[in-house]
Structure formats: structure tokens, C-alpha cells
Amino acid sequence: MRSEVRTIAWRGGVVEILDQRKLPHAVRYLRLKTARQVAKAIRDMAIRGAPAIGVAAAMGLALTAYHSRARSREKLLEELRESYMVLRASRPTAVNLFWALDRVMRVAESSRAAEEARRRVVEEALKIMEEDIEANKRMGEHGARLIEDGDGILTHCNAGALATAGYGTALGVIRAAHAQGKRIRVYACETRPRLQGAKLTVWELMQDGIPVKLITDNMAAFLMQRGEVSKVIVGADRIIAKTGHVINKIGTLSHAIAAKYYGISFLVAAPTSTIDFESRVEEVIIEERDPREVLYIDGRRIAPEGVEVWNPAFDITPPDLVSYIITEKGVFKPEELRELGSVG
Amino acid sequence: MRSEVRTIAWRGGVVEILDQRKLPHAVRYLRLKTARQVAKAIRDMAIRGAPAIGVAAAMGLALTAYHSRARSREKLLEELRESYMVLRASRPTAVNLFWALDRVMRVAESSRAAEEARRRVVEEALKIMEEDIEANKRMGEHGARLIEDGDGILTHCNAGALATAGYGTALGVIRAAHAQGKRIRVYACETRPRLQGAKLTVWELMQDGIPVKLITDNMAAFLMQRGEVSKVIVGADRIIAKTGHVINKIGTLSHAIAAKYYGISFLVAAPTSTIDFESRVEEVIIEERDPREVLYIDGRRIAPEGVEVWNPAFDITPPDLVSYIITEKGVFKPEELRELGSVG
């Protein structure tokens, strides 16, 4: 992605967010000044993608700290806890959201005075953002070793610079392989209902000059049957360390099953902040979103009045369908993640 | 579907076609007077679905015969052959198109005089239409035996009354099971890029009061994982008798692979006019349609300018993924179709 386009940035008390709902037609920024505005931007998917949501949530707390008039540490913590609850409720599935919020809150709580907390909360949010870009670059290096010259790579949704603070997870791996001179071609699934593949992934890759072809989600299996796909790579919204289940954008499971059927590697790229070391898969809440996301496309209704709709935002891919999980700490098999937690 | 709504009808020298591109928002009819107009309606998908295309093509020849001023049998046959070529080129994959055209041409060629040919061509076209409805009803009876009380049934695209002369193939089986009092619920996949599931299948089933829920195509596997689907039933555009391969709307293969993975029956309902007893699967042309079908939804562009698109209209499901093929002659395993050809 061109350097002048940033997913999210901190401008001294203002969080600037690229409004992804306007892409690819327009590059517009939202300038947010409160945690509540950040929560709304996350909920409405002006910013999306698990790592980007984590960074945005941290920045939401930073806004609260920055603009607070609290004189006492206790008063500031109270305000931060209120923002924490609002941000935490914005979306239920991506674990990075909770991880980033908890990390910033720990810093606030370990501060001895209001002024110190204020400063450290802002610093921690910026650190989370910088670490995310750094993690993506390392993921790119690790993951690019799995990509071969001539690969046809299928990806789903947008796990790119737009889904992170920068560079991307799955698209970070693709960027790194491309930068190494490997000749690859990417198939971007449009990703109904919200079309992040058609609107965001295609846009990102075209900006970088990486060959990309757009398909509808239901063409993926046929493309595999035709021998055009040699790798599938996606991001993740949450990975369950206990069992290796991958929770990602609806449609991921379908690609994973087809990849297994055709003997194609299925790769997941995600920072360790996406790994949930605590929960069992049964405990994860799969967000169900407004039926209108399915019923309307860019304001046009596509189905009759009164029809019922099911609209889960994510699905769950079991570990037997996942070849490797690429993190900033290296490449793992799904069953190896549990150990990663104990190491730290 | 309410009796006043007809997919296609012959009104003394005019073919009336329900314009499916306007559904579900408006019920509009096209009144066609030439084979060329019929070919255009097929190409532009005002009428679609393999059996309906077959009937429409036969009616196209009937229009040529009906309006011809040819005095000699030879002159009439010449005009019919010209219409035949135009209609044959309208779409390349559905075998019913060729089957119906050949059947009508054989009748014309076996006639001894112009007047006889004219009359018999129109009669044959009407007979093809009536036989199609009859075949669908028989398919419904045979197929409904495979449907159990309490089934959750996933279907793709529209294999309903709108895809045939009436009653439907896959939806015919669903209608018959519903009429028998079996409590079933249907999941209709929206079917990108043209959204026949969202626009047509949902509309048809709601008119009949059959419980239906709309999902995007990429939700099907997750729905299966959740235990909500006990049968998948689809139509077909061509079935290869030699090997049992099923060619149907893009996305079918993906559902078939997922159904296999979850141990769910995968059923195909199609009249024997859909079965190709001659070709090998490698010989079938899979129609690739205009990229704009993917890039625009109801006139709204969803992806950046300049992006490449792959837009195959159909895919190929191998026989090992197909549980049963339901025809008007009974229910068969894919490997049994070859025998059906030698019998009838």
C-alpha cells in the first residue's frame, strides 16, 4: 500500500482512521476524539480486521487518557474503565480487541499518579501499533519461506495493511514473497456479505503491483479443481491455542475444506496477539450481524421483503484442515500453539 | 408458485417470458415474436435454468415456423436451420438446449410438406413444455421419498418453477415433500454473481409458504458444521452419463465437497433431457460470462477499476461427491446413468 495511505494514526489527541466503507471509491479519513467514537467506528466497520481493531481500541483508551481532566489516579482509572467497557462491547469475536484493551489497562493500573498514567497509556497504545507493524514484517519473513515461485495463492477477506496497523498478515506474507522476486498470482475472494476482498484486498494488491484476480467466493473450489491454486492463505480473528481452531471471516471454513479435498496447503497468518490461550472453542461468541448486510448491497435490496437471513460474521476452521499457522515468532502446526503459550 | 405466474407460455405466435432479471421487485413479461429475440432473452438470462432454456429454444423454433411465409418444405427447413444456429449459440453449457432444438428439428425434417412441418414444430415445442412440467412432478414424487421429516435442506441457485416450464427440479422435490406434510426448512444460497438464490428461490418458496432462510454462499459449510443441514439438493445444467459428473451453477462443487466432509447427502434433481449420453466431461464448454456480472451488483460497482475477474457460470462436481441423481425415471447413483441411456 502506498506509504501516504495509513489505516490508523495518532495525531496528538486525534485518532485518524481510514474509512474502509468508502473504499475503493474514495480515500476518506475519520477524525475521532473519544473512545465512544472509536467504538462506533469498530462496530460499523469503518475499521476492521482483528489486529487493526486491537490497535484502534488501544487508541480509544489513549483518547480517554489524553483528554481527561481527572486530577487523581482513581478518577482517571474510573474514566478508563468506562471507555474499556464501551470498547470491549464493540465486537465480540476478535481476541486482539480484548488483548490490547487489557494490556493498556494494566499499564494504567500500574501507574502511581494521574499524569504518569496519562502519558503511559498513550505510549502503550502507540507501542501496540508499532509492534503490530513489526510483527507483520516478521510474519512476512517467516511466511514467505512457505511460498514458492509460481504459486497461485487464494486469499479470503482482507488480511492486509488495512486489517492491521500496516503491511498485513496474510497479505504481508504475499508482499514479502513478492518482494523476494517470487512470481506469484493472487486470487482474491470477494467475501460476501461485506465484500472486503473486492473492495479492499484487490485495491491493496493493485497499489503494490501484485498480480490479482477477483472471484466470487463460490468459485474457489472450482479454481482449485482446475489446478490454479497451490496455497490458500488467510488471516484470523482468533486462534484457540488449546485445540488449534481458527476463527476467521465467514467463508474461510469452506475454502479450508476444499483445500483439504484437493491437497492444497492451508496457511493462516496472525500475530500471537490473535491467539487465545484461555478459551475453549465452544466458549467463543460468533458475532451475528445485521441481516441488512446480506439483504442490501451498496443500498440496493437484493431479496424479497420479509425473508429471513442468517448472517454470522465468522466461522470456525478445525485444526485438521490447517497446515501451518504463521506468527511473528515463527511457523507452527495448530497443535503446537499450546506450547507457545507456556513459553511466553 | 402462484398459478398466475408462468415462466414461459405460448400465446398463438407470441412467446411470453417472465423477465427474471426484474424479480423479485417486479413481475414483468417479455413478449417475443422471433427466434432471435428468444436467443437474446436466453443469452441475457431473462429466462434461465437448463430445462426452461430447452423449452424456450423449442419455442423459438416454433415462432420461426409459425410466422414463416415459406411455401416449400425446403424453404421452411432452411429458415428453421438458421434459427436453430442462432438459438444453439445462445448459451454453451446446458445440454437441454441442444436436446430440445434437435428434437424439434427432427420433427421438422420428418415432415413431408411445409404446412405439416409448421403445425408439427409448434406442437412439438408445446409438448416439450408439457413434458417438462410432467417430468418435474414425477421427479418430485421420486425425490420426496429421500426427504425426511425435520430435514434442513440446502439449495443453490434456482432449480425451481422459474428454471423449468413449471414446478421445478430441486424445488419440485422440496415442494412434493412439503405437500406430503413433511416439516422441512430450506436454506437458499444467494448464488453470486447473479443472485438467483436471493432473487428467485427465496421468492418462489415464500410464495408457497415453505420455510426458507437466505444465506451467502460462503456460509453453507459453517451451517453444515453446526448440524443445520441434513440434505443438499440442486439442479443440473448437464450430467455426463459416461462418468456421472454433474455440471451445475458455479458454487455447486463447493457445497458438494463440504457435504462430503460432513457426511451429508448430496442430491441432484434433473430430467433425463439434462443427461448428456455422448460427451466426455473434458469436452464440455464451461461458459465464462462478462466480468461485469461480478464487478457490478444492480448497477453499483463493487471493485476498483482495472481489476481482472474470472467468471465461470458453472462448475463440475465429480461423481464421488454425488449421492443420488433424481430423474423423472427414478433415482440413480451417478454410475448407473450409463445404463439409463442404453434402456431409453
Coordinates of N, CA and C in Angstrom, one line a residue, chain B residues 186-283:
Chain B
V186 N -35.7 -24.8 4.4 CA -34.8 -24.7 3.3 C -33.8 -23.5 3.6
Y187 N -32.6 -23.8 3.3 CA -31.5 -22.7 3.3 C -31.2 -22.4 1.8
A188 N -31.5 -21.2 1.4 CA -31.2 -20.8 0.0 C -29.9 -20.0 -0.1
C189 N -28.9 -20.5 -0.8 CA -27.7 -19.8 -1.0 C -27.9 -18.7 -2.0
E190 N -27.4 -17.5 -1.8 CA -27.8 -16.4 -2.6 C -27.3 -16.5 -4.1
T191 N -26.2 -17.2 -4.3 CA -25.7 -17.6 -5.6 C -25.1 -16.4 -6.4
R192 N -23.9 -16.0 -5.9 CA -23.2 -15.0 -6.7 C -22.7 -15.6 -8.0
P193 N -22.5 -14.9 -9.1 CA -22.7 -13.4 -9.1 C -24.1 -12.9 -9.4
R194 N -25.0 -13.7 -9.9 CA -26.3 -13.2 -10.4 C -27.4 -13.3 -9.3
L195 N -27.1 -13.9 -8.2 CA -28.0 -13.8 -7.1 C -29.4 -14.5 -7.3
Q196 N -29.4 -15.6 -8.1 CA -30.6 -16.3 -8.4 C -31.3 -16.8 -7.1
G197 N -30.4 -17.2 -6.2 CA -31.0 -17.7 -4.9 C -31.7 -16.7 -4.1
A198 N -31.1 -15.5 -4.0 CA -31.7 -14.4 -3.2 C -32.9 -13.8 -4.0
K199 N -32.8 -13.8 -5.3 CA -33.9 -13.1 -6.1 C -35.0 -14.0 -6.5
L200 N -34.7 -15.3 -6.8 CA -35.7 -16.2 -7.3 C -36.1 -17.3 -6.4
T201 N -35.2 -18.0 -5.8 CA -35.5 -19.2 -5.0 C -36.3 -18.7 -3.7
V202 N -35.8 -17.7 -3.1 CA -36.5 -17.2 -1.9 C -37.9 -16.8 -2.2
W203 N -38.0 -16.1 -3.3 CA -39.3 -15.6 -3.8 C -40.3 -16.7 -4.1
E204 N -39.8 -17.7 -4.8 CA -40.7 -18.9 -5.1 C -41.1 -19.6 -3.8
L205 N -40.2 -19.9 -2.9 CA -40.5 -20.6 -1.7 C -41.5 -19.8 -0.8
M206 N -41.2 -18.5 -0.7 CA -42.1 -17.7 0.1 C -43.5 -17.7 -0.4
Q207 N -43.7 -17.7 -1.7 CA -45.0 -17.7 -2.4 C -45.7 -19.0 -2.0
D208 N -45.0 -20.1 -1.8 CA -45.6 -21.4 -1.5 C -45.7 -21.6 0.0
G209 N -45.2 -20.6 0.8 CA -45.2 -20.8 2.3 C -44.3 -21.9 2.8
I210 N -43.2 -22.2 2.1 CA -42.3 -23.1 2.5 C -41.2 -22.4 3.3
P211 N -40.9 -22.8 4.6 CA -39.9 -22.0 5.4 C -38.5 -21.9 4.7
V212 N -38.0 -20.7 4.5 CA -36.8 -20.5 3.8 C -35.9 -19.5 4.6
K213 N -34.6 -19.7 4.6 CA -33.7 -18.7 5.2 C -32.6 -18.5 4.1
L214 N -32.3 -17.2 3.9 CA -31.3 -16.8 3.0 C -29.9 -16.7 3.6
I215 N -28.9 -17.3 2.9 CA -27.5 -17.2 3.4 C -26.7 -16.8 2.2
T216 N -25.5 -16.3 2.5 CA -24.5 -16.1 1.4 C -23.9 -17.4 1.1
D217 N -23.3 -17.6 -0.1 CA -22.8 -18.9 -0.5 C -21.8 -19.4 0.5
N218 N -20.9 -18.5 1.0 CA -19.8 -18.9 1.8 C -20.2 -19.3 3.2
M219 N -21.5 -19.2 3.6 CA -21.9 -19.7 4.9 C -22.3 -21.1 4.9
A220 N -22.4 -21.8 3.8 CA -23.0 -23.1 3.7 C -22.2 -24.1 4.5
A221 N -20.9 -24.1 4.4 CA -20.1 -25.1 5.2 C -20.3 -24.9 6.7
F222 N -20.3 -23.7 7.1 CA -20.5 -23.4 8.6 C -21.9 -23.9 9.1
L223 N -22.9 -23.7 8.2 CA -24.2 -24.2 8.5 C -24.2 -25.7 8.7
M224 N -23.4 -26.4 7.8 CA -23.3 -27.8 7.9 C -22.6 -28.2 9.1
Q225 N -21.5 -27.5 9.5 CA -20.8 -27.8 10.7 C -21.7 -27.7 11.9
R226 N -22.6 -26.8 11.9 CA -23.5 -26.5 13.0 C -24.6 -27.6 13.1
G227 N -24.7 -28.5 12.1 CA -25.7 -29.5 12.1 C -27.0 -29.1 11.6
E228 N -27.1 -28.0 10.9 CA -28.4 -27.4 10.5 C -28.8 -28.0 9.1
V229 N -27.9 -28.6 8.4 CA -28.2 -29.1 7.1 C -28.1 -30.7 7.1
S230 N -29.2 -31.3 6.6 CA -29.2 -32.8 6.5 C -29.2 -33.3 5.1
K231 N -29.6 -32.4 4.2 CA -29.6 -32.7 2.7 C -29.2 -31.5 1.9
V232 N -28.4 -31.8 0.9 CA -28.2 -30.7 -0.1 C -28.9 -31.2 -1.4
I233 N -29.7 -30.3 -2.0 CA -30.3 -30.7 -3.3 C -30.2 -29.5 -4.3
V234 N -29.7 -29.9 -5.5 CA -29.5 -28.9 -6.5 C -30.0 -29.4 -7.8
G235 N -30.1 -28.5 -8.8 CA -30.5 -29.0 -10.2 C -29.2 -29.3 -10.9
A236 N -29.3 -29.3 -12.3 CA -28.1 -29.5 -13.1 C -28.3 -28.9 -14.4
D237 N -27.2 -28.5 -15.0 CA -27.2 -27.9 -16.4 C -26.8 -29.0 -17.4
R238 N -26.0 -29.9 -16.9 CA -25.7 -31.1 -17.8 C -25.1 -32.2 -16.9
I239 N -25.5 -33.4 -17.1 CA -24.9 -34.5 -16.4 C -24.3 -35.4 -17.4
I240 N -23.1 -35.8 -17.2 CA -22.3 -36.6 -18.1 C -22.6 -38.1 -17.8
A241 N -23.3 -38.8 -18.6 CA -23.7 -40.2 -18.3 C -22.5 -41.1 -18.2
K242 N -21.5 -40.9 -19.1 CA -20.3 -41.8 -19.1 C -19.6 -41.9 -17.8
T243 N -19.6 -40.8 -17.0 CA -18.8 -40.8 -15.8 C -19.6 -40.3 -14.5
G244 N -20.8 -39.7 -14.8 CA -21.6 -39.2 -13.6 C -21.2 -37.9 -13.1
H245 N -20.4 -37.1 -13.9 CA -20.1 -35.7 -13.5 C -21.3 -34.8 -13.6
V246 N -21.5 -33.9 -12.7 CA -22.6 -33.0 -12.7 C -22.1 -31.6 -12.9
I247 N -22.6 -31.0 -14.0 CA -22.3 -29.6 -14.3 C -23.4 -28.8 -13.9
N248 N -23.2 -27.8 -13.0 CA -24.3 -27.0 -12.4 C -23.7 -25.6 -12.1
K249 N -24.6 -24.7 -11.7 CA -24.2 -23.4 -11.3 C -22.9 -23.3 -10.5
I250 N -22.1 -22.3 -10.8 CA -20.9 -22.1 -10.0 C -21.2 -22.1 -8.5
G251 N -20.4 -22.8 -7.7 CA -20.7 -22.9 -6.3 C -21.2 -24.2 -5.9
T252 N -21.7 -25.0 -6.8 CA -22.2 -26.3 -6.5 C -21.1 -27.2 -6.0
L253 N -20.0 -27.2 -6.6 CA -18.8 -28.1 -6.3 C -18.4 -27.8 -4.8
S254 N -18.4 -26.6 -4.4 CA -18.0 -26.2 -3.1 C -19.0 -26.8 -2.1
H255 N -20.3 -26.7 -2.3 CA -21.3 -27.3 -1.4 C -21.1 -28.9 -1.4
A256 N -20.8 -29.5 -2.5 CA -20.7 -30.9 -2.6 C -19.5 -31.4 -1.8
I257 N -18.4 -30.7 -1.9 CA -17.2 -31.0 -1.1 C -17.5 -30.9 0.4
A258 N -18.1 -29.8 0.8 CA -18.4 -29.6 2.2 C -19.4 -30.7 2.7
A259 N -20.4 -31.0 1.9 CA -21.4 -32.1 2.2 C -20.7 -33.4 2.5
K260 N -19.7 -33.7 1.6 CA -19.0 -35.0 1.7 C -18.2 -35.0 3.1
Y261 N -17.6 -33.8 3.3 CA -16.7 -33.7 4.6 C -17.6 -33.9 5.8
Y262 N -18.8 -33.4 5.8 CA -19.7 -33.6 6.9 C -20.7 -34.8 6.8
G263 N -20.5 -35.6 5.8 CA -21.3 -36.8 5.7 C -22.8 -36.5 5.4
I264 N -23.1 -35.5 4.6 CA -24.4 -35.1 4.3 C -24.8 -35.5 2.9
S265 N -26.0 -36.0 2.7 CA -26.4 -36.5 1.3 C -26.4 -35.3 0.3
F266 N -25.9 -35.6 -0.8 CA -25.9 -34.6 -1.9 C -26.7 -35.1 -3.1
L267 N -27.8 -34.4 -3.3 CA -28.8 -34.9 -4.3 C -28.9 -33.9 -5.4
V268 N -29.0 -34.5 -6.6 CA -29.2 -33.7 -7.8 C -30.5 -34.1 -8.5
A269 N -31.3 -33.1 -8.8 CA -32.6 -33.4 -9.4 C -32.6 -32.8 -10.8
A270 N -32.8 -33.6 -11.8 CA -32.8 -33.1 -13.2 C -33.5 -34.1 -14.1
P271 N -34.2 -33.6 -15.1 CA -34.9 -34.5 -16.1 C -33.8 -35.2 -16.9
T272 N -34.2 -36.3 -17.5 CA -33.2 -37.0 -18.4 C -32.8 -36.2 -19.6
S273 N -33.6 -35.2 -19.9 CA -33.2 -34.3 -21.0 C -31.9 -33.5 -20.6
T274 N -31.5 -33.5 -19.4 CA -30.3 -32.8 -18.9 C -29.1 -33.8 -19.0
I275 N -29.3 -35.0 -19.3 CA -28.2 -36.0 -19.3 C -27.6 -36.0 -20.7
D276 N -26.3 -35.9 -20.7 CA -25.5 -36.0 -22.0 C -24.9 -37.4 -22.1
F277 N -25.5 -38.2 -23.0 CA -25.1 -39.5 -23.1 C -23.9 -39.7 -24.1
E278 N -23.5 -38.6 -24.7 CA -22.4 -38.6 -25.7 C -21.1 -38.1 -25.2
S279 N -21.0 -37.0 -24.6 CA -19.8 -36.3 -24.4 C -19.0 -36.9 -23.2
R280 N -17.7 -36.7 -23.3 CA -16.8 -36.9 -22.1 C -16.8 -35.5 -21.4
V281 N -16.5 -35.6 -20.1 CA -16.5 -34.3 -19.3 C -15.5 -33.3 -19.8
E282 N -14.4 -33.8 -20.3 CA -13.3 -32.9 -20.9 C -13.8 -32.1 -22.0
E283 N -14.9 -32.6 -22.7 CA -15.3 -31.9 -23.9 C -16.3 -30.8 -23.6

